Amino acid sequence: MSEEVVATRRDRGRVVAWGLWDWGSAAFNAVIVTFIFSVYLVEGVGDDVPGPFRASTWLGLSSAAGAVLIAIIAPALGRRTDAGGARKKSLFWLTMAVVVITASLFFVENDWHFLWLGLTLMAAGSVIFELTQVPYFAMLRQVSTPDDVGRVSGFGWAMGYFGGIVLLLICYFGFVAGDGDTRGFLGVPSENGMNIRLIALLAAVWFLVFAIPLFLKVPELPATANADAPKVSIADSYRGIWNDVTTMWREDRDTLKFLIASAFFRDGLAGVFAYGAVLAVSVYSIREDDVILFGVAANVISAAGALLAGRYDDRIGPRAVIVFSLASMLVCGLVLLFVDGPRMFWIFGLGLCLFVGPAQSASRTYLTRITTPGREGQNFGLYAMTGRAVSFMAPLFFAISIWAGNLLLDTETDRWGIAGIMVVLGFGLLLLLRVPAHVEDRARRHSAEG
């Protein structure tokens, strides 16, 4: 197998270039989805939206609707990038699409009539961003060895969090801090949400700039099949995927069990980040601009958790890291359901964030370890598909829990959405306990055979 498929030694330049993509991607994850633009949509653009649903409910429903597209597209994308040697090419075009969509959020004005444009762009961006994870995650084995895959994966997640820290600080002090008609030390007008809309443009440029090193430094995957072979139809592609799944069921059932378990707990993790900032403002009385400061602290502690967990991942195995992280998050979430005020949210919200990074990073390394070299794209395509096949769960449970809690208890609060997210996390944890705790890295086995 070529060194470009499985690294035989760690090339620090390639690792850094790979991690810088994660650093840049924080522009979409931290700024757009979690801490700034989603809050702007719910508390600003859609604050007075007419109808039976609050803007936060519409946000949850639009996220659930967009998830179906990922489940349809991701497996075929991963399969084709492995076979045709097109991981980097696919990642390039998907990254450019996210950059364009992020920049287009500039046109979402602070008026409820623009809520539907904002929700559509957010959903489309989330779909395409999830698809970028397929080739990007598959490259992990190209930049790490079996001995350090946990540390490299943790480094990548930490780079994403640190990138979020730096960008959130720039956004807060440059565009958000203060009151009145202008905000930040740049004196940006706040009328019609202009300061937040300009942040969307900044986020697009940020992602573009820091994605470039990966495309220059990390080589393309060598094709494992004839790249000149005629392209098969969509139906044939999905018949091939069905064959992959049925073969996995017969011969590699533990991998399939992990894909299903991770689908649920990853959806719960996504829900924590997607709705955390919204809940901070609407339930725990944190000021909208202070949410960004919480985001900075959350990224610091998440990065520290990912870096530390990467070392434990290589020593005790990724499943132990995931189990401990999910159990700890359930405790923090249960406490948050019954407390009030900014101080409690800072304490237990940061507690949640401490364990999100380790769970995400270790999930990526578990699948990498149990994947046959050269099939990373295929398995991470299935990883995305299974994740998005149930990705309506957290948004739907979030929305239903808010509606049902308010109806039954005669309240008007988004608090009950926490319960919905914790249910999804808990179910994922139960399924995860059924997969093997310790697995041999198949890249190591392949190297020994070679």
XYZ file of C-alpha atoms in Angstrom:
450
model
C 0.000 0.000 0.000
C 1.341 3.450 -0.869
C 2.696 5.646 1.904
C 0.128 8.204 0.797
C -2.682 5.823 1.854
C -1.188 4.895 5.249
C 1.568 7.085 6.657
C 4.617 5.128 7.853
C 5.974 8.134 9.701
C 4.504 11.375 10.923
C 5.269 14.366 8.698
C 4.828 17.394 10.946
C 4.225 19.733 8.005
C 1.381 17.597 6.699
C -0.136 17.244 10.171
C -0.088 21.013 10.670
C -1.528 21.659 7.201
C -4.277 19.107 7.864
C -4.990 20.678 11.261
C -5.158 24.198 9.783
C -8.205 23.125 7.769
C -9.883 22.381 11.112
C -8.676 25.761 12.394
C -10.353 27.459 9.429
C -13.524 25.369 9.631
C -14.225 26.911 13.038
C -15.491 29.893 11.062
C -18.560 27.880 10.147
C -18.892 25.739 13.265
C -18.224 28.287 15.997
C -19.261 31.556 14.374
C -22.121 30.604 12.077
C -23.742 27.517 13.617
C -23.099 27.930 17.333
C -22.278 31.287 18.887
C -23.101 34.204 16.596
C -25.221 33.786 13.485
C -27.670 31.218 14.911
C -28.269 33.559 17.869
C -28.784 36.447 15.433
C -31.372 34.396 13.531
C -33.316 33.385 16.647
C -33.039 36.477 18.840
C -32.837 39.095 16.099
C -34.156 38.156 12.646
C -36.875 35.771 13.859
C -37.661 37.326 17.223
C -41.134 38.439 16.126
C -41.857 35.759 13.520
C -45.631 35.190 13.318
C -47.235 31.787 13.692
C -47.404 29.007 16.291
C -43.662 28.264 16.394
C -40.797 30.198 17.922
C -37.750 30.915 15.765
C -35.753 28.332 17.748
C -38.287 25.678 16.771
C -38.005 26.643 13.105
C -34.214 26.385 13.433
C -34.535 22.846 14.779
C -36.983 21.792 12.086
C -34.870 23.200 9.235
C -31.806 21.378 10.574
C -33.746 18.122 10.674
C -34.998 18.586 7.108
C -31.517 19.253 5.701
C -30.095 16.117 7.309
C -31.844 13.822 4.830
C -29.649 15.108 1.986
C -26.460 14.120 3.807
C -27.720 10.591 4.336
C -28.358 10.330 0.587
C -25.131 11.848 -0.733
C -22.359 11.022 1.768
C -21.889 7.262 1.164
C -21.555 7.605 -2.594
C -19.144 10.515 -2.162
C -16.849 8.519 0.125
C -16.939 5.453 -2.098
C -16.028 7.406 -5.217
C -13.196 9.364 -3.588
C -11.527 6.116 -2.490
C -11.890 4.460 -5.868
C -10.945 7.425 -8.031
C -8.225 8.973 -5.895
C -10.218 12.194 -5.462
C -10.278 12.891 -1.748
C -8.497 16.222 -1.978
C -10.403 17.293 -5.081
C -13.737 16.537 -3.425
C -12.688 18.346 -0.261
C -11.628 21.384 -2.277
C -14.954 21.849 -4.054
C -17.018 21.154 -0.950
C -14.935 23.652 1.027
C -15.466 26.292 -1.650
C -19.221 25.681 -1.521
C -19.282 26.239 2.258
C -17.253 29.434 1.811
C -19.742 30.791 -0.745
C -22.781 29.909 1.386
C -21.199 31.494 4.453
C -20.532 34.715 2.532
C -24.150 34.691 1.260
C -25.433 35.015 4.837
C -24.474 38.685 4.524
C -27.800 39.180 2.737
C -29.888 38.048 5.754
C -31.216 41.326 7.141
C -32.636 41.834 10.637
C -36.253 41.323 9.651
C -38.378 38.194 10.095
C -39.062 38.117 6.352
C -35.399 37.123 5.923
C -35.632 34.280 8.465
C -36.418 31.749 5.730
C -33.384 32.822 3.680
C -31.178 32.520 6.753
C -32.567 29.106 7.713
C -32.187 27.820 4.139
C -28.584 28.973 3.855
C -27.751 27.613 7.322
C -29.279 24.237 6.476
C -27.521 24.060 3.096
C -24.212 25.076 4.641
C -24.588 22.465 7.371
C -25.318 19.759 4.799
C -22.297 20.588 2.669
C -20.042 21.122 5.676
C -20.946 17.651 6.909
C -19.995 16.265 3.494
C -16.558 17.898 3.793
C -15.954 15.670 6.808
C -15.973 12.535 4.641
C -12.753 13.192 2.671
C -11.224 15.244 5.500
C -11.644 12.515 8.129
C -10.453 9.919 5.622
C -7.164 11.831 5.309
C -6.401 11.178 9.004
C -4.633 7.946 8.131
C -2.567 9.753 5.473
C -1.097 12.096 8.110
C -0.852 9.767 11.152
C 0.517 6.352 12.088
C -1.149 3.608 14.178
C 0.938 4.755 17.155
C -0.201 8.373 17.133
C -3.584 8.455 15.369
C -5.301 9.461 18.629
C -2.912 12.345 19.249
C -3.138 13.580 15.652
C -6.932 13.389 15.722
C -6.985 15.249 19.052
C -4.616 17.844 17.591
C -7.003 18.406 14.696
C -9.998 18.909 16.984
C -7.945 21.202 19.210
C -6.894 23.266 16.194
C -10.562 23.697 15.368
C -11.324 24.914 18.858
C -8.319 27.259 18.986
C -9.278 28.661 15.593
C -12.717 29.305 17.020
C -11.200 31.087 20.006
C -9.162 33.501 17.894
C -11.969 34.228 15.458
C -14.578 34.691 18.188
C -12.308 37.181 19.951
C -11.855 39.111 16.704
C -15.612 39.093 16.140
C -16.432 40.137 19.691
C -13.969 43.001 20.112
C -14.078 44.120 16.483
C -17.790 43.796 15.618
C -19.995 43.078 18.651
C -18.799 44.628 21.936
C -20.581 47.723 23.179
C -24.013 49.304 22.756
C -25.538 51.871 20.471
C -25.447 52.444 16.735
C -21.868 51.238 16.271
C -20.150 48.195 17.756
C -16.625 47.039 18.449
C -13.350 48.896 18.115
C -13.941 48.946 14.358
C -17.065 51.077 14.853
C -19.254 48.826 12.684
C -22.890 49.973 12.294
C -25.380 47.701 14.066
C -28.439 48.910 12.151
C -30.224 46.108 10.322
C -27.733 43.586 11.731
C -24.875 44.960 9.630
C -22.198 44.070 12.182
C -23.330 40.421 12.301
C -23.716 40.240 8.527
C -20.145 41.476 8.082
C -19.019 38.737 10.451
C -20.400 36.228 7.939
C -18.086 37.673 5.274
C -15.148 37.530 7.679
C -15.936 33.891 8.474
C -15.952 32.993 4.769
C -12.537 34.574 4.196
C -11.141 32.943 7.349
C -12.153 29.445 6.215
C -10.789 30.013 2.714
C -7.372 31.245 3.863
C -6.702 28.498 6.397
C -7.941 25.709 4.136
C -5.268 26.465 1.505
C -2.268 24.758 3.257
C -3.970 21.349 3.179
C -4.464 21.537 -0.568
C -0.816 22.489 -1.048
C 0.811 20.091 1.424
C -1.221 16.881 1.707
C -1.009 14.743 -1.464
C -3.973 13.357 -3.320
C -4.966 9.773 -2.582
C -3.703 7.290 -5.202
C -6.579 5.672 -7.043
C -7.430 2.150 -5.944
C -9.407 1.536 -9.115
C -9.167 2.511 -12.750
C -9.834 6.236 -12.750
C -10.664 6.074 -16.455
C -13.399 3.510 -15.983
C -16.869 4.620 -17.043
C -18.855 6.208 -14.268
C -21.679 4.121 -12.894
C -25.198 5.371 -12.428
C -26.512 6.667 -9.139
C -28.561 3.493 -8.775
C -25.466 1.339 -9.329
C -23.554 3.403 -6.758
C -26.181 2.753 -4.128
C -26.406 -0.920 -5.009
C -22.667 -1.026 -4.317
C -23.217 0.714 -0.996
C -25.920 -1.795 -0.092
C -23.476 -4.585 -0.888
C -20.894 -2.906 1.368
C -23.378 -2.761 4.243
C -24.573 -6.358 3.854
C -20.958 -7.559 3.657
C -20.161 -5.562 6.783
C -23.125 -7.171 8.532
C -21.826 -10.654 7.694
C -18.102 -10.144 8.123
C -17.496 -7.010 10.220
C -20.544 -6.539 12.406
C -18.687 -4.651 15.127
C -17.963 -1.822 12.677
C -21.628 -1.622 11.763
C -22.600 -1.567 15.445
C -20.208 1.302 16.040
C -21.548 3.241 13.056
C -25.082 2.956 14.445
C -24.096 3.833 18.023
C -21.974 6.791 16.955
C -24.794 8.076 14.773
C -26.911 8.705 17.853
C -24.330 10.115 20.227
C -22.776 12.312 17.512
C -26.200 13.752 16.793
C -26.521 14.547 20.481
C -23.088 16.213 20.446
C -24.127 18.271 17.448
C -27.264 19.318 19.300
C -25.219 20.616 22.230
C -23.287 22.932 19.943
C -26.197 23.852 17.688
C -28.523 25.018 20.463
C -26.203 25.837 23.364
C -25.865 29.518 22.538
C -29.575 29.883 21.885
C -30.366 28.376 25.302
C -27.737 30.533 26.994
C -29.574 33.682 25.906
C -33.199 32.576 26.077
C -33.050 30.457 29.282
C -30.046 31.475 31.380
C -30.180 35.243 30.793
C -26.718 35.575 29.276
C -26.412 38.719 27.153
C -26.135 38.127 23.430
C -22.686 39.688 23.195
C -21.498 37.765 26.283
C -22.381 34.524 24.491
C -19.277 35.111 22.393
C -17.130 35.289 25.523
C -18.684 32.030 26.652
C -17.846 30.644 23.233
C -14.201 31.600 23.702
C -14.084 29.869 27.089
C -15.922 26.853 25.676
C -13.407 26.497 22.863
C -10.466 26.780 25.267
C -11.759 24.027 27.520
C -12.878 21.860 24.575
C -9.429 22.142 22.983
C -7.768 21.183 26.262
C -10.077 18.188 26.564
C -9.369 17.043 22.991
C -5.589 17.319 23.414
C -5.615 15.418 26.705
C -8.014 12.766 25.435
C -5.824 12.155 22.377
C -3.075 10.832 24.614
C -5.460 8.621 26.597
C -6.961 7.456 23.302
C -3.591 5.999 22.238
C -3.080 4.396 25.681
C -6.443 2.965 26.778
C -8.432 2.986 23.538
C -11.013 5.354 22.053
C -14.138 3.622 23.353
C -13.198 4.235 26.999
C -12.696 7.921 26.189
C -16.108 8.167 24.511
C -17.988 6.337 27.289
C -16.514 8.496 30.040
C -17.171 11.679 28.051
C -20.821 10.870 27.296
C -21.567 9.842 30.884
C -20.056 13.091 32.168
C -22.096 15.128 29.674
C -25.319 13.478 30.815
C -24.597 14.513 34.401
C -23.938 18.133 33.361
C -27.045 18.219 31.171
C -29.251 16.882 33.960
C -28.041 19.605 36.308
C -28.615 22.314 33.679
C -32.214 21.211 33.296
C -32.985 22.349 36.859
C -30.768 25.373 37.498
C -31.066 29.016 36.533
C -28.859 32.030 35.948
C -25.660 32.837 34.077
C -23.321 31.443 36.765
C -24.821 27.957 36.640
C -24.725 27.964 32.849
C -21.068 28.985 32.860
C -20.168 26.158 35.251
C -22.149 23.280 33.793
C -22.194 24.544 30.206
C -18.391 24.534 30.258
C -18.570 21.099 31.870
C -20.456 19.891 28.798
C -17.896 21.459 26.489
C -14.984 19.793 28.279
C -16.201 16.388 27.109
C -17.502 17.186 23.615
C -14.045 17.367 21.997
C -12.807 14.044 23.441
C -15.968 12.231 22.319
C -15.729 13.642 18.791
C -12.024 12.977 18.391
C -12.119 9.453 19.835
C -15.090 8.571 17.634
C -13.058 9.504 14.571
C -10.055 7.451 15.711
C -12.147 4.388 16.625
C -13.473 4.169 13.083
C -10.041 4.874 11.607
C -8.505 2.032 13.620
C -11.087 -0.556 12.548
C -11.041 0.449 8.868
C -9.049 -1.472 6.265
C -6.449 0.868 4.669
C -7.717 2.352 1.419
C -11.370 2.208 2.500
C -11.395 5.211 4.790
C -13.557 7.267 2.434
C -16.072 4.452 2.112
C -16.390 3.971 5.865
C -16.454 7.678 6.662
C -19.108 8.059 3.981
C -21.150 5.469 5.855
C -20.216 7.300 9.075
C -21.787 10.456 7.692
C -24.751 8.563 6.255
C -25.618 6.775 9.491
C -25.088 9.997 11.397
C -27.424 11.924 9.173
C -29.898 9.074 8.874
C -30.751 9.853 12.508
C -29.661 13.499 12.542
C -33.260 14.594 12.687
C -33.351 13.134 16.208
C -31.633 15.904 18.191
C -33.330 18.794 16.319
C -36.680 17.017 16.433
C -36.396 16.041 20.107
C -35.203 19.570 20.861
C -38.229 21.097 19.127
C -40.761 18.569 20.479
C -39.399 18.819 24.031
C -39.810 22.599 23.987
C -43.351 22.330 22.666
C -44.402 19.478 24.978
C -42.729 20.913 28.088
C -44.360 24.287 27.634
C -47.733 22.696 26.899
C -47.722 20.340 29.883
C -46.241 22.769 32.412
C -47.901 25.910 31.070
C -44.585 27.702 30.557
C -42.966 29.579 27.707
C -39.289 28.659 27.678
C -36.737 26.824 25.554
C -35.341 25.035 28.659
C -37.041 21.716 27.917
C -35.015 21.324 24.740
C -32.104 20.201 26.944
C -34.018 17.048 27.880
C -34.471 16.103 24.237
C -30.758 16.381 23.505
C -29.833 14.344 26.611
C -32.184 11.538 25.550
C -30.358 11.222 22.225
C -26.944 11.252 23.928
C -28.041 8.636 26.447
C -29.385 6.271 23.795
C -26.122 6.557 21.869
C -24.183 5.686 25.017
C -26.279 2.563 25.598
C -25.615 1.377 22.045
C -21.902 2.154 22.348
C -21.593 -0.203 25.326
C -22.354 -3.066 22.919
C -19.261 -2.518 20.733
C -15.783 -3.946 21.600
C -13.790 -1.888 24.069
C -10.416 -2.709 22.494
C -9.695 -3.074 18.783
C -6.516 -3.728 16.804
C -5.532 -1.005 14.344
C -5.848 -2.571 10.907
C -3.168 -0.306 9.514
C -0.722 -1.927 11.950
C -1.800 -5.366 10.769
C -1.413 -4.290 7.160
C 2.105 -2.948 7.835
C 3.100 -6.262 9.464
C 1.792 -8.216 6.485
C 3.625 -5.860 4.096
